[in-house]
Structure formats: structure tokens, C-alpha cells
Backbone as numpy.savetxt, mean C-alpha at the origin, in Angstrom:
# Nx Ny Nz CAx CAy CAz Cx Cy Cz
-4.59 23.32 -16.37 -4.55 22.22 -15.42 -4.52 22.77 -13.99
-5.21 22.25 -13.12 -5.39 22.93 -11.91 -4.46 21.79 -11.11
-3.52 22.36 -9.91 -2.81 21.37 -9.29 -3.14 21.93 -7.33
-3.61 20.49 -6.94 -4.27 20.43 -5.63 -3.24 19.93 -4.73
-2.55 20.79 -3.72 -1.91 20.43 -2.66 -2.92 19.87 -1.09
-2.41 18.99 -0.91 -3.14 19.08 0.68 -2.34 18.66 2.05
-2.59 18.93 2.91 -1.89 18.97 4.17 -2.58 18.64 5.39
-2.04 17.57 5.85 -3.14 17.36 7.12 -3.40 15.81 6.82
-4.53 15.37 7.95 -5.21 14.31 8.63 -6.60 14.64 7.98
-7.65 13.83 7.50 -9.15 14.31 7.69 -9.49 13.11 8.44
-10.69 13.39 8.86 -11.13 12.51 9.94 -11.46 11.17 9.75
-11.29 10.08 10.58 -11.74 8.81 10.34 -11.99 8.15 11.08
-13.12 6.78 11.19 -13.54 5.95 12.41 -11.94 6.09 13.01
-12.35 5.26 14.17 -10.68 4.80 15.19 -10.54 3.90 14.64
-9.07 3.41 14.68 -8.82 2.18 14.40 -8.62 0.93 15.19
-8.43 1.79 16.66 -8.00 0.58 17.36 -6.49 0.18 17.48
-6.45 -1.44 17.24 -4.75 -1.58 17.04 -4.93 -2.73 15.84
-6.34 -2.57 15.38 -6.58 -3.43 14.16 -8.15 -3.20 13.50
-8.29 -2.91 12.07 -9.76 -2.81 11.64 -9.39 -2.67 10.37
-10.43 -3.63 9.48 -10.79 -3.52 8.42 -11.44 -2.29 7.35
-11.43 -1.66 6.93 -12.02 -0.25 6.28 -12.52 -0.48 4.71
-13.82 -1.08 5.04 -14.41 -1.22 3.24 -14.70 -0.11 2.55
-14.55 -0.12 1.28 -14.47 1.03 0.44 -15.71 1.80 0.56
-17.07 0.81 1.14 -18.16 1.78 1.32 -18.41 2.95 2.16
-17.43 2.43 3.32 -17.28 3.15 4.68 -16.12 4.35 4.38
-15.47 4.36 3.20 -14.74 5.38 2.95 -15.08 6.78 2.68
-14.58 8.04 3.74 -15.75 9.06 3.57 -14.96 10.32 3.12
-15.07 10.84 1.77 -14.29 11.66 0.65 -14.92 12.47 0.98
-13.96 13.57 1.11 -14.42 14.57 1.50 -13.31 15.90 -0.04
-14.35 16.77 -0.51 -14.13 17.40 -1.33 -12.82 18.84 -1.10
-12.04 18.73 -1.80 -10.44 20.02 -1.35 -11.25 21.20 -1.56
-10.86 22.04 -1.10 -11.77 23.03 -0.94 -11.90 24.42 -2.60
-11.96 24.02 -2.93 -11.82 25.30 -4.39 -11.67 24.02 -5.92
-11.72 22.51 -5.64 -11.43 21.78 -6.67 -12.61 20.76 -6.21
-12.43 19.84 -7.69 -13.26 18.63 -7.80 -12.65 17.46 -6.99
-11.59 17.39 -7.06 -10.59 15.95 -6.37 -11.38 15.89 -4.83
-11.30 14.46 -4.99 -11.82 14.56 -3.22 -11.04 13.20 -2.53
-11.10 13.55 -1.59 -9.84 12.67 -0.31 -10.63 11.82 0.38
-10.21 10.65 0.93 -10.69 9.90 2.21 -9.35 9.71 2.70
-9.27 9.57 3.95 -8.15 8.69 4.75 -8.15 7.76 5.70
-8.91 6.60 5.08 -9.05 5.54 6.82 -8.10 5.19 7.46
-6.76 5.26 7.20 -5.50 5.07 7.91 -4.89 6.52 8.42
-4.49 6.58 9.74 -4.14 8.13 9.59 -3.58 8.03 11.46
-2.82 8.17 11.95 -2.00 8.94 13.07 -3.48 9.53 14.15
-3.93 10.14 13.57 -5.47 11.02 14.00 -6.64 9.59 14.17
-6.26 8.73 13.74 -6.87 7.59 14.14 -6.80 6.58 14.60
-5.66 6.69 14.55 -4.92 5.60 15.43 -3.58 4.89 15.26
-3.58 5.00 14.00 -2.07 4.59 13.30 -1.14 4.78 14.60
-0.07 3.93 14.33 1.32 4.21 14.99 1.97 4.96 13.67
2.45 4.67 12.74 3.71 5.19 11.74 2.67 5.82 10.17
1.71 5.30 10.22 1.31 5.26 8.56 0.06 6.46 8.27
0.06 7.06 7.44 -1.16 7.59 6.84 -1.38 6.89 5.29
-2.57 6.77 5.19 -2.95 6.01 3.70 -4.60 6.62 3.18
-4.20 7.14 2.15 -5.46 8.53 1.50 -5.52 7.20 0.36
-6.93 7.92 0.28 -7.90 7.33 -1.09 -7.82 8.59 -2.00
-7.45 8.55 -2.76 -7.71 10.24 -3.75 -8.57 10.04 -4.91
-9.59 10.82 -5.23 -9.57 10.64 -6.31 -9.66 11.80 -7.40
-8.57 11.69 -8.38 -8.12 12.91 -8.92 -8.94 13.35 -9.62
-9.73 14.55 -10.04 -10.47 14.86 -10.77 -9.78 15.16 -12.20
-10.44 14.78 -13.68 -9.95 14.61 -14.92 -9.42 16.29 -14.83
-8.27 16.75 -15.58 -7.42 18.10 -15.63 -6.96 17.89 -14.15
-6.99 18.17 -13.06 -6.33 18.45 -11.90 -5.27 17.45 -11.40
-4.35 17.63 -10.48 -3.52 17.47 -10.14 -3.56 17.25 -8.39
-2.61 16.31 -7.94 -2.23 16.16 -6.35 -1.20 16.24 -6.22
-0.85 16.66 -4.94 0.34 16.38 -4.17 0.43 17.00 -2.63
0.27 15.70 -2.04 0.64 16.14 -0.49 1.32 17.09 -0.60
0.96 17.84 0.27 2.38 18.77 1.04 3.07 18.38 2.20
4.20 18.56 2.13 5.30 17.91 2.82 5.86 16.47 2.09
5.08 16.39 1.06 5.78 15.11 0.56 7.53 15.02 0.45
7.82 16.34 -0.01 9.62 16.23 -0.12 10.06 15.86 0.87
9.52 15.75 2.40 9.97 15.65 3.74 9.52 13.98 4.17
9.02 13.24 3.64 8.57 12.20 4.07 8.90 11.19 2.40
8.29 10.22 2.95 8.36 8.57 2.23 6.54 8.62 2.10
6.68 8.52 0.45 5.19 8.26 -0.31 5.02 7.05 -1.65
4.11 6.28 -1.29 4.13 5.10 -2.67 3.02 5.62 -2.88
2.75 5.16 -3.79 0.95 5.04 -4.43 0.74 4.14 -6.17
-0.36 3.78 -5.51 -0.98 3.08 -6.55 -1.80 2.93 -7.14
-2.22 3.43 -8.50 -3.56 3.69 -9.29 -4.49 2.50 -9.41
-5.65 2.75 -8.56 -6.26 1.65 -8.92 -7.38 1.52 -10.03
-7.56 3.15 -10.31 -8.30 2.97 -11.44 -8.22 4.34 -12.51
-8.52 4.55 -13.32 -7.92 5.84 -14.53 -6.40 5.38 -15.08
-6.63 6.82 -15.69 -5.25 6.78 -16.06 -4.78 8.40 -15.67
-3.25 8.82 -15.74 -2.93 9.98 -15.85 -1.52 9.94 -16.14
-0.23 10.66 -15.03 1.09 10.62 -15.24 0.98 10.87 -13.38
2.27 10.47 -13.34 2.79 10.70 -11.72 3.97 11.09 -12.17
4.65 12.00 -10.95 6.14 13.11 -11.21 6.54 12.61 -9.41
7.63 12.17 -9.87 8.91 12.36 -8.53 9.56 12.82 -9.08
10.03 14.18 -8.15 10.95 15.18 -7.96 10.76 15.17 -10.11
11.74 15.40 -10.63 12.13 15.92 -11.92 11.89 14.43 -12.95
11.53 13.71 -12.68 10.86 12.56 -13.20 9.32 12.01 -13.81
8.47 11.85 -14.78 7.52 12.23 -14.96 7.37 10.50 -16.12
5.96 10.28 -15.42 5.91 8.81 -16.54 4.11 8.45 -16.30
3.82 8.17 -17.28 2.13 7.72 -17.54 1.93 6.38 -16.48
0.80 6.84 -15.95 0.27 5.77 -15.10 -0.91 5.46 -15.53
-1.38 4.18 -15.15 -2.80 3.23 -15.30 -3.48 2.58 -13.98
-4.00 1.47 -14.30 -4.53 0.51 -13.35 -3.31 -0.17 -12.65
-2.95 -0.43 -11.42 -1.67 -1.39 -11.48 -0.33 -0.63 -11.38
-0.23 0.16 -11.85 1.14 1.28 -11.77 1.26 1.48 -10.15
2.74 1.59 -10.13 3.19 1.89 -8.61 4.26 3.26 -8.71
4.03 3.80 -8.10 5.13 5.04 -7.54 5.50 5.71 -6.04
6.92 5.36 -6.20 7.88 5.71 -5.15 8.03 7.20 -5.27
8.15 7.59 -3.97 8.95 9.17 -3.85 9.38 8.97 -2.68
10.92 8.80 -2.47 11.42 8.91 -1.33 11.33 10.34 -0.91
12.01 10.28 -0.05 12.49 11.34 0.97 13.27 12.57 0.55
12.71 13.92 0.02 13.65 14.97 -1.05 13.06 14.90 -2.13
12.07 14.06 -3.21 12.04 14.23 -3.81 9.97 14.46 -3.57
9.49 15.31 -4.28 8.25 15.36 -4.21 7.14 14.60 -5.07
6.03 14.29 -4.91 5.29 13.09 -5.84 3.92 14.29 -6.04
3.50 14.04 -7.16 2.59 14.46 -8.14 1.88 13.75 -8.85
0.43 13.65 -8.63 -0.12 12.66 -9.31 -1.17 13.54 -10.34
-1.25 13.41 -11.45 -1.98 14.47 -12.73 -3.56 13.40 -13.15
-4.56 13.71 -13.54 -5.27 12.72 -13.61 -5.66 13.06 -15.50
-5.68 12.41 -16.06 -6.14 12.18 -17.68 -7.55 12.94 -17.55
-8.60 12.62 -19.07 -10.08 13.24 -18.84 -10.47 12.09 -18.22
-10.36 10.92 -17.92 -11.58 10.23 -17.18 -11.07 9.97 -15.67
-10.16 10.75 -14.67 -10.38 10.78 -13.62 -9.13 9.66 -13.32
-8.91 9.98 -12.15 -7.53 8.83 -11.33 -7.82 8.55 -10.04
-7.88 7.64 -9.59 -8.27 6.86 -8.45 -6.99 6.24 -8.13
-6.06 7.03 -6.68 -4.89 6.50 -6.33 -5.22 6.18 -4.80
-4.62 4.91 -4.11 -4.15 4.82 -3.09 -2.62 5.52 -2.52
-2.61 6.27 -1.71 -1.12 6.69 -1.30 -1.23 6.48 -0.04
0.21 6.22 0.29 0.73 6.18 1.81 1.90 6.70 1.93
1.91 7.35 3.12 2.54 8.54 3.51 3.54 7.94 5.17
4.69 8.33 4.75 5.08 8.46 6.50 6.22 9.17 6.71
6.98 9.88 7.72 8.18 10.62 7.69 9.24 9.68 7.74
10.37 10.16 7.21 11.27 9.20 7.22 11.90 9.34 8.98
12.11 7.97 9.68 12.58 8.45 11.11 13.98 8.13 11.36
14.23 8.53 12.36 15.81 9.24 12.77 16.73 7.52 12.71
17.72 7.76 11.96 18.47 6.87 11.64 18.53 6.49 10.38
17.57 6.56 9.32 17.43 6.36 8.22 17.53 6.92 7.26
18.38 6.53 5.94 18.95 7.53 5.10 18.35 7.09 3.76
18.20 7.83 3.25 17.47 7.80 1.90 18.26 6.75 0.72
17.70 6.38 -0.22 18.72 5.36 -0.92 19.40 6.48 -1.91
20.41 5.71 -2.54 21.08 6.26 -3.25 20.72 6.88 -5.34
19.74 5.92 -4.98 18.69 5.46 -6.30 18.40 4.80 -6.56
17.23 5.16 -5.84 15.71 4.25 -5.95 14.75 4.44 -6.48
14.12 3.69 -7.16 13.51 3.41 -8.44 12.11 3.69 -8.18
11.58 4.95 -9.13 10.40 5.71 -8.69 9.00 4.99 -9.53
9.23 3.86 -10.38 7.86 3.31 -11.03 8.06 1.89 -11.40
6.87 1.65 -11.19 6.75 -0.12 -11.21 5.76 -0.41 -11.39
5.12 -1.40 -11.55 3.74 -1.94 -11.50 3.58 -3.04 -10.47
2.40 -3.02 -10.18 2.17 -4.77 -9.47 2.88 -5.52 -9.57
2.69 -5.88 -11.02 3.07 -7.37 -11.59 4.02 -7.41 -12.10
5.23 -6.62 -11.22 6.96 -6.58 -11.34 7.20 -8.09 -10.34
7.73 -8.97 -11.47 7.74 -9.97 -10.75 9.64 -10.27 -10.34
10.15 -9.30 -10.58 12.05 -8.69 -10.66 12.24 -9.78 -9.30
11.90 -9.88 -8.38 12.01 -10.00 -6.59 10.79 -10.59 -6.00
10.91 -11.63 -5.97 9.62 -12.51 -5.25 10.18 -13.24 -3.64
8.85 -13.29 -3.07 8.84 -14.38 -1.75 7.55 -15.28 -2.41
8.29 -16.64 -2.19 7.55 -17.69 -2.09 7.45 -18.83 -1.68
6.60 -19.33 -0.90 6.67 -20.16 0.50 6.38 -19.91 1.79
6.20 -18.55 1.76 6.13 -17.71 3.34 5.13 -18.48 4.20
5.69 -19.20 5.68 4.86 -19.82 5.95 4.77 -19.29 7.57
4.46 -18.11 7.21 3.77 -16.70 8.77 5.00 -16.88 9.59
4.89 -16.23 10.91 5.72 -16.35 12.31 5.28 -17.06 13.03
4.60 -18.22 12.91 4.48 -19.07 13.90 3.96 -19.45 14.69
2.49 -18.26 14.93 1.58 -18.28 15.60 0.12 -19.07 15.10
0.37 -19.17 13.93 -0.96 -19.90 13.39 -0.33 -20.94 12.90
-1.19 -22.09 12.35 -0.65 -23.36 11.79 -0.16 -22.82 10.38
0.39 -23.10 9.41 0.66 -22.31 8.02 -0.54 -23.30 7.02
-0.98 -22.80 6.22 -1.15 -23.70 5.11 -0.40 -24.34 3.93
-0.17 -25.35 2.87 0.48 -25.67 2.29 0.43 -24.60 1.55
-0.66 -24.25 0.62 -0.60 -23.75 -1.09 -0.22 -22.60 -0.69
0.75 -21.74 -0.75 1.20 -20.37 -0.24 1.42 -19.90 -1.64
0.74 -18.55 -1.05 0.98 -17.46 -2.27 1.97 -16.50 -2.28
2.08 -16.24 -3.50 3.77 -15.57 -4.24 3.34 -14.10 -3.96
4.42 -13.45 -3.18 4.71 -11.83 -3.12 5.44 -11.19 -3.68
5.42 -9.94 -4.69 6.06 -9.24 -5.33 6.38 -8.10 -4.47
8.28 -7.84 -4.49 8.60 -7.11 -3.45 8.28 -5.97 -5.13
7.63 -5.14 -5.19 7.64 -4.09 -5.60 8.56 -2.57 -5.70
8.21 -2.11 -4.48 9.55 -0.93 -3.57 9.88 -1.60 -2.48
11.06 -2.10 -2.27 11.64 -2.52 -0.98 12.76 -1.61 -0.95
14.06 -2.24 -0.04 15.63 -1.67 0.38 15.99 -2.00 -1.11
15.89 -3.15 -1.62 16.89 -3.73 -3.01 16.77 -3.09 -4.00
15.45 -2.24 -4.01 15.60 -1.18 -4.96 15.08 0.46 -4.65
15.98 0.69 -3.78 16.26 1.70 -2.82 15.20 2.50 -1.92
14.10 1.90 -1.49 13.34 2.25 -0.59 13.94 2.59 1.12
13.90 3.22 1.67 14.15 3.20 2.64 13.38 2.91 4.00
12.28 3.54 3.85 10.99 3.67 5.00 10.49 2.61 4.59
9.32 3.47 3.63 8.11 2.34 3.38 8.62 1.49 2.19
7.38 0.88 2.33 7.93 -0.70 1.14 6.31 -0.79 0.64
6.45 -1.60 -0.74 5.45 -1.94 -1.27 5.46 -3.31 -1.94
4.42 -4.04 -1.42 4.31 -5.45 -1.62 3.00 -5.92 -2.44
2.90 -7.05 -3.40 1.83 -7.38 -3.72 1.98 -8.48 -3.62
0.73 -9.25 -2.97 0.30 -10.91 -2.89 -0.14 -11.29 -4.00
0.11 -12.38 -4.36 -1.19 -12.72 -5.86 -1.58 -14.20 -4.81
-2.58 -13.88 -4.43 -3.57 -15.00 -4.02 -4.52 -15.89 -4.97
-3.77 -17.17 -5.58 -4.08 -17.55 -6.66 -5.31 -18.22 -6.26
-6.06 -19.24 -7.17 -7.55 -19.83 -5.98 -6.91 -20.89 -5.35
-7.42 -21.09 -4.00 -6.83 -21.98 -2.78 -5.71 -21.56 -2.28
-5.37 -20.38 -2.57 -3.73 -20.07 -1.99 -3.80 -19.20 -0.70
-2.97 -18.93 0.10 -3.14 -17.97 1.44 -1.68 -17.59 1.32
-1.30 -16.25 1.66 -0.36 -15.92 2.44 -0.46 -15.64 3.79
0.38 -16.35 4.40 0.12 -17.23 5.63 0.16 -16.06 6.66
-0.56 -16.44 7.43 -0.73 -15.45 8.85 0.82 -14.99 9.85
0.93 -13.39 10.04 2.03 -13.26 10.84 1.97 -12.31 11.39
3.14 -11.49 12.50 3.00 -10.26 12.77 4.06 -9.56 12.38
3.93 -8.07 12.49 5.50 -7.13 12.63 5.80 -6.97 13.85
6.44 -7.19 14.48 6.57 -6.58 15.95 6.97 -4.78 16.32
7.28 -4.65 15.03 8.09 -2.98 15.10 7.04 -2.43 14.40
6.12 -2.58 12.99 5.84 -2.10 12.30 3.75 -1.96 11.87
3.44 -0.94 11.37 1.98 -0.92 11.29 2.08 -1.70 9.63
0.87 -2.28 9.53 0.64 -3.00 8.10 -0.88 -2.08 7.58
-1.01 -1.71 6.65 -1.68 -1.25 6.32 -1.36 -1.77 4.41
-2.64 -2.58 4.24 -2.95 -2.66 3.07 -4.17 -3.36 2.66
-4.31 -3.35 1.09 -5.61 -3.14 0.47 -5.93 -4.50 -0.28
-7.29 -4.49 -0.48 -7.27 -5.86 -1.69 -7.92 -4.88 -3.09
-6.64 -5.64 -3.93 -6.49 -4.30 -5.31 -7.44 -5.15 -6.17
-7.52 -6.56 -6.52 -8.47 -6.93 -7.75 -8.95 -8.81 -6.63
-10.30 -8.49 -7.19 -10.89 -10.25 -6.37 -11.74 -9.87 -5.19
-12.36 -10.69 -5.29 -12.50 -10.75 -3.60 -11.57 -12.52 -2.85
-11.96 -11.97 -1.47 -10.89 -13.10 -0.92 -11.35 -12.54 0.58
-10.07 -13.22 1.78 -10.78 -13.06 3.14 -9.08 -12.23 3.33
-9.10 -11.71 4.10 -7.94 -11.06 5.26 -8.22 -11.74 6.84
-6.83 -11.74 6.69 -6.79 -12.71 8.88 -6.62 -11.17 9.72
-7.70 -10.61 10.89 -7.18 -9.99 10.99 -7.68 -10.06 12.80
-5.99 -10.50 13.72 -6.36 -10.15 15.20 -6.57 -12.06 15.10
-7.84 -12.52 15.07 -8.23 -13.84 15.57 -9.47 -14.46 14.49
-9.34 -14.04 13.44 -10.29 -14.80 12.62 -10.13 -14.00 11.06
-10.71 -14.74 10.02 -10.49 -14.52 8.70 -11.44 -13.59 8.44
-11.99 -12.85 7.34 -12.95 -11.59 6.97 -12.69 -11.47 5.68
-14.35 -11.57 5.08 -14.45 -11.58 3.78 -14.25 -9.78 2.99
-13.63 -10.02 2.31 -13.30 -8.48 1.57 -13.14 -8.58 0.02
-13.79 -7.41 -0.24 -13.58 -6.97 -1.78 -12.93 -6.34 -2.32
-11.85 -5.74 -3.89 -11.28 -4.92 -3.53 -11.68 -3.72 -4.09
-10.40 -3.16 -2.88 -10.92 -1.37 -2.44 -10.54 -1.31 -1.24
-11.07 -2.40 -0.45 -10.91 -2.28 0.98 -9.49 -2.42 1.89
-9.42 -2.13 3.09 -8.30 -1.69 3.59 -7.97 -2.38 4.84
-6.58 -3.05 4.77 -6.75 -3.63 6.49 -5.81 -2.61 7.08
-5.84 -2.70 7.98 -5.11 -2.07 9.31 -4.83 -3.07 10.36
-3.12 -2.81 10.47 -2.69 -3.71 12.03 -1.70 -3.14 12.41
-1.83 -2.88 14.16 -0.73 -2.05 14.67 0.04 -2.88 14.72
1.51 -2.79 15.03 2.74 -3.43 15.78 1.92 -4.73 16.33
2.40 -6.00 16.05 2.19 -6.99 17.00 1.06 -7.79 16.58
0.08 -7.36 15.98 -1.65 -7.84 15.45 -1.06 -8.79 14.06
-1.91 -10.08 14.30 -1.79 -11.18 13.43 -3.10 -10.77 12.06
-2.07 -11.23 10.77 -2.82 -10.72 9.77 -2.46 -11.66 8.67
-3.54 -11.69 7.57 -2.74 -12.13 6.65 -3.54 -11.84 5.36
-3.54 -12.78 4.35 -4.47 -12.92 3.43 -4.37 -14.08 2.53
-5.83 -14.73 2.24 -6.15 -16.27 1.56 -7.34 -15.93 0.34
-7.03 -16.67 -0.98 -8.54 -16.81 -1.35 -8.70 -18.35 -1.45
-9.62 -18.17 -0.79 -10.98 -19.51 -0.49 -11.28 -19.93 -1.33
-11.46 -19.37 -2.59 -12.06 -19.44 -3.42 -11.20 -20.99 -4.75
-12.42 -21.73 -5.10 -11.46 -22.59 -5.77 -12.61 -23.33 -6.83
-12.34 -24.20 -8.09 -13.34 -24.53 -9.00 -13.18 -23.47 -10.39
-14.05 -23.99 -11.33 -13.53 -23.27 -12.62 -14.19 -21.89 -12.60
-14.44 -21.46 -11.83 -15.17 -20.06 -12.01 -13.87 -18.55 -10.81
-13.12 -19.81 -10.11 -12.14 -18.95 -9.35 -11.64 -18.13 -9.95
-11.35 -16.90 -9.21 -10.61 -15.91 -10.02 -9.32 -15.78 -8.89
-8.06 -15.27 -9.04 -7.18 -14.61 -8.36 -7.67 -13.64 -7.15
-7.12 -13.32 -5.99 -7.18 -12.17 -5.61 -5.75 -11.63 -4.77
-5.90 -10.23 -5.39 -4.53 -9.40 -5.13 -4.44 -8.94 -3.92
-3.85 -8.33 -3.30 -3.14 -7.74 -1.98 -2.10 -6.38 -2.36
-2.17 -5.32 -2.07 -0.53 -4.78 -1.70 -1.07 -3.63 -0.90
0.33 -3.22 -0.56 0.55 -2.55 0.70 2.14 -2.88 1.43
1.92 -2.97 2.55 3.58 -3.48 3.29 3.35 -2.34 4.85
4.35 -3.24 5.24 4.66 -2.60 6.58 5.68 -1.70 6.87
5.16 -0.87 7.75 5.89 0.76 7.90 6.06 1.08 8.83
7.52 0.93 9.74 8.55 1.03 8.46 8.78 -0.77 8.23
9.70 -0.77 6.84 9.67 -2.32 6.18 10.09 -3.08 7.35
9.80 -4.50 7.13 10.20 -5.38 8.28 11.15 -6.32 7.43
12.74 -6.21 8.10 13.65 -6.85 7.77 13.47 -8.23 7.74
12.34 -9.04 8.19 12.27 -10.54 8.48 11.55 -11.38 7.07
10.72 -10.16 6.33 10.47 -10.37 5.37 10.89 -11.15 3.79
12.10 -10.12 4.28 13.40 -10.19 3.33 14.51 -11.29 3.33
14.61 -11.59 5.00 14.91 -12.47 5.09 14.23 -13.76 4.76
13.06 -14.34 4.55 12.39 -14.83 4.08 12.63 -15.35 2.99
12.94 -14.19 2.09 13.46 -14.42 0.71 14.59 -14.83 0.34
15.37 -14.88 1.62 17.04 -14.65 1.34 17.19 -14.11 0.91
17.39 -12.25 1.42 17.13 -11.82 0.64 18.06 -10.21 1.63
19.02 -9.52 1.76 19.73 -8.28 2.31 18.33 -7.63 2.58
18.52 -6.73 3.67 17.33 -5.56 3.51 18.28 -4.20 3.89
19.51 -4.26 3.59 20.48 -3.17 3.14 19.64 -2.54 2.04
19.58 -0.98 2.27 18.92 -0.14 1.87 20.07 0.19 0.56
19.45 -0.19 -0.96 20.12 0.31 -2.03 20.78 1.55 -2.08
């Protein structure tokens, strides 16, 4: 089994303080001595305030893992294969849908099966004031429905819609996240999760299964998934599917804002005391 460390930024359009990143425009670039190859449309080097977010895709036998991961806050989520993911001394089979935490100290490893692993990860350092949880829970799936928001009707800047769609807090504080957080929308047909901002925090996330539109800045945008939004501090965002009649399908969302936004939670009624 060959195991691929990497370190660094690779290059990507700018982002601005808001942009969409479709999976076509995603540009993988090969590790140098292995098959696995990287994209990163979210990244510090592009504009990010707090977040980096890699496309990987693991080649069947080989192995990932950032370097510096023990020093920072990493989720990720398989969007397609299968393999196993390892935090720190912890080790469990992943699929489609699988989520994994590695806080801060502990390192993340993603192994890919023979037909290859296709992970989203996001990456950020943990910053000054913030303490790691006490034990926090390194695997989940999507469709951990343990902790929901439902009703969310945005911050106030847009009108809300009625049919609001249900969010699965995935990795939050409640189950010991500290930094980053991981959220999934299920955008049922006709449903929106309603338009808002972070004022502290970058949002960076993906549409995992469907197509559907993302709000992003001053108007809606049709997306498939794969693709990636980006919003700095302050930029109005959201996500709806339009879509409605007997042929509708769902469309998913996850991702979260980094670092988590306590208003969220509140939302839920919900502590954002770090487990």
C-alpha cells in the first residue's frame, strides 16, 4: 500500500469574497511519485479568509493524508468509492456519504479500496482561544439525523420562504468539534434553506447528490453535484431545489462555516459549548 502525504496550497482561480467552483473547472493535479491526484478550489492562496477545501482522489491501494493535519481541524467526505479513514489510532470503512472528523492532535488518513476514493476535505488551523473537545466523535454519515435544524428562516436580509429544508448538524460543538463543523441540507423538492450570512465566518460547501440552485452574493445559480460554493465573512448564501412534480428528486448540501457560527445553533436551540 503506498501512503501519500501532501503539504501546501495548489493553485486556483481567485475567489473573490464569493464564487461558485463546478466540478468541471476543478483542476487535479497529479502528487508527484503516485496516482492520487488533488484539486483545491478553496484555499487561503485564493482567497479564502479561514478555509482550505481539496478534492482528492485516492488512487485504488494508496493512501492520503495532509501533512500538518495533527496541527489543524479536518472533516471529509466520501463522495464516491469506498476505502477506510484513520483518526489518530481509530480506523473504520468508509463509502458514499461517510463523514470524518479529525480534530486538532489527532491525524486523518484516508486509504482508498481497488476501485478508487473520491473525498472532499477541509482543512483549517485551530485559532487562538480554542480548545479541542474532550471527545469528539470521528465518523458519521450524512444522513445522521441525531441533531437537526428545522425551520431556518435566514438573517433577515432576504424575504424567507415557507417550505424550509431540514439540516443535519453532522460534526458540530455537541459532538465535540471545535473549529470546523459539518452540516448537511436535504433540500427536499420545493424546499430552500433560506438565505443568510456569517459575519465572522467563510462558508464553503458542496452540492453532494441532485441538482438544485445555490444563493450566492445577489441571485440564485443552478448547480450540480460536485460543485462548490464559496462565501467570505458577510456574503449572502443559501440553497433551494426548484425542482417539484413526480419526477423531483432531493438535493443535498454539506459543508458549514469556518470557524462554526454560534447563531446556527442557536437556531436550533441548541448550546454551541464545545463537547
Amino acid at each position: 500500500m503506498t501512503r501519500t502525504s501532501f503539504s501546501g496550497t495548489l493553485a486556483a482561480s481567485p475567489l473573490g469574497d464569493a464564487r461558485i467552483v463546478t466540478a468541471a473547472e476543478f483542476e487535479f493535479t497529479r502528487i508527484a511519485g503516485r496516482r492520487t491526484t488533488i484539486a483545491t478550489p478553496v484555499s487561503p492562496a485564493a482567497g479564502a479568509t479561514h478555509v482550505t477545501l481539496h478534492v482528492v482522489r485516492v488512487a485504488a491501494g494508496e493512501s492520503f493524508s495532509p501533512d500538518g493535519s495533527v496541527g489543524e481541524e479536518n472533516t471529509a467526505v466520501v463522495f464516491d468509492g469506498r476505502g477506510t479513514a484513520t483518526v489518530g489510532s481509530r480506523s473504520h470503512p468508509v463509502e458514499r456519504a461517510h463523514a470524518v472528523y479529525a480534530p486538532t492532535g489527532q491525524a486523518l488518513s484516508l486509504t482508498a479500496d481497488a476501485e478508487g476514493l473520491t473525498v472532499y476535505v477541509w482543512r483549517t488551523p485551530l485559532t487562538a482561544g480554542r480548545r479541542p473537545g474532550t471527545d469528539p466523535e470521528p465518523f458519521s454519515t450524512l444522513w445522521d439525523e441525531t441533531t437537526q435544524l428545522h425551520g431556518f428562516g435566514g438573517t433577515g436580509q432576504i424575504a424567507p420562504d415557507s417550505d424550509r429544508a431540514t439540516m443535519n448538524f453532522v460534526f458540530w460543538p455537541g459532538n465535540g468539534s471545535s473549529q470546523l463543523c459539518l452540516h448537511c441540507g436535504i433540500q427536499q423538492p420545493g424546499q430552500t434553506f433560506n438565505v443568510h450570512l456569517h459575519p465572522d465566518s467563510d462558508e464553503a460547501f458542496i452540492a453532494f447528490e441532485g441538482i438544485g440552485q445555490m444563493y450566492l452574493r445577489d441571485r440564485w445559480i443552478d448547480v450540480a453535484a460536485g460543485d462548490v460554493l464559496y462565501a467570505a465573512p458577510g456574503v449572502l448564501h443559501g440553497a433551494r431545489n426548484p425542482h417539484t412534480g413526480p419526477d423531483a428528486r432531493r438535493f443535498v448540501t454539506c459543508g458549514g462555516p469556518s470557524p462554526y457560527d454560534p447563531a446556527l445553533y442557536s437556531a436550533a436551540g441548541l448550546s454551541s459549548d464545545v463537547r
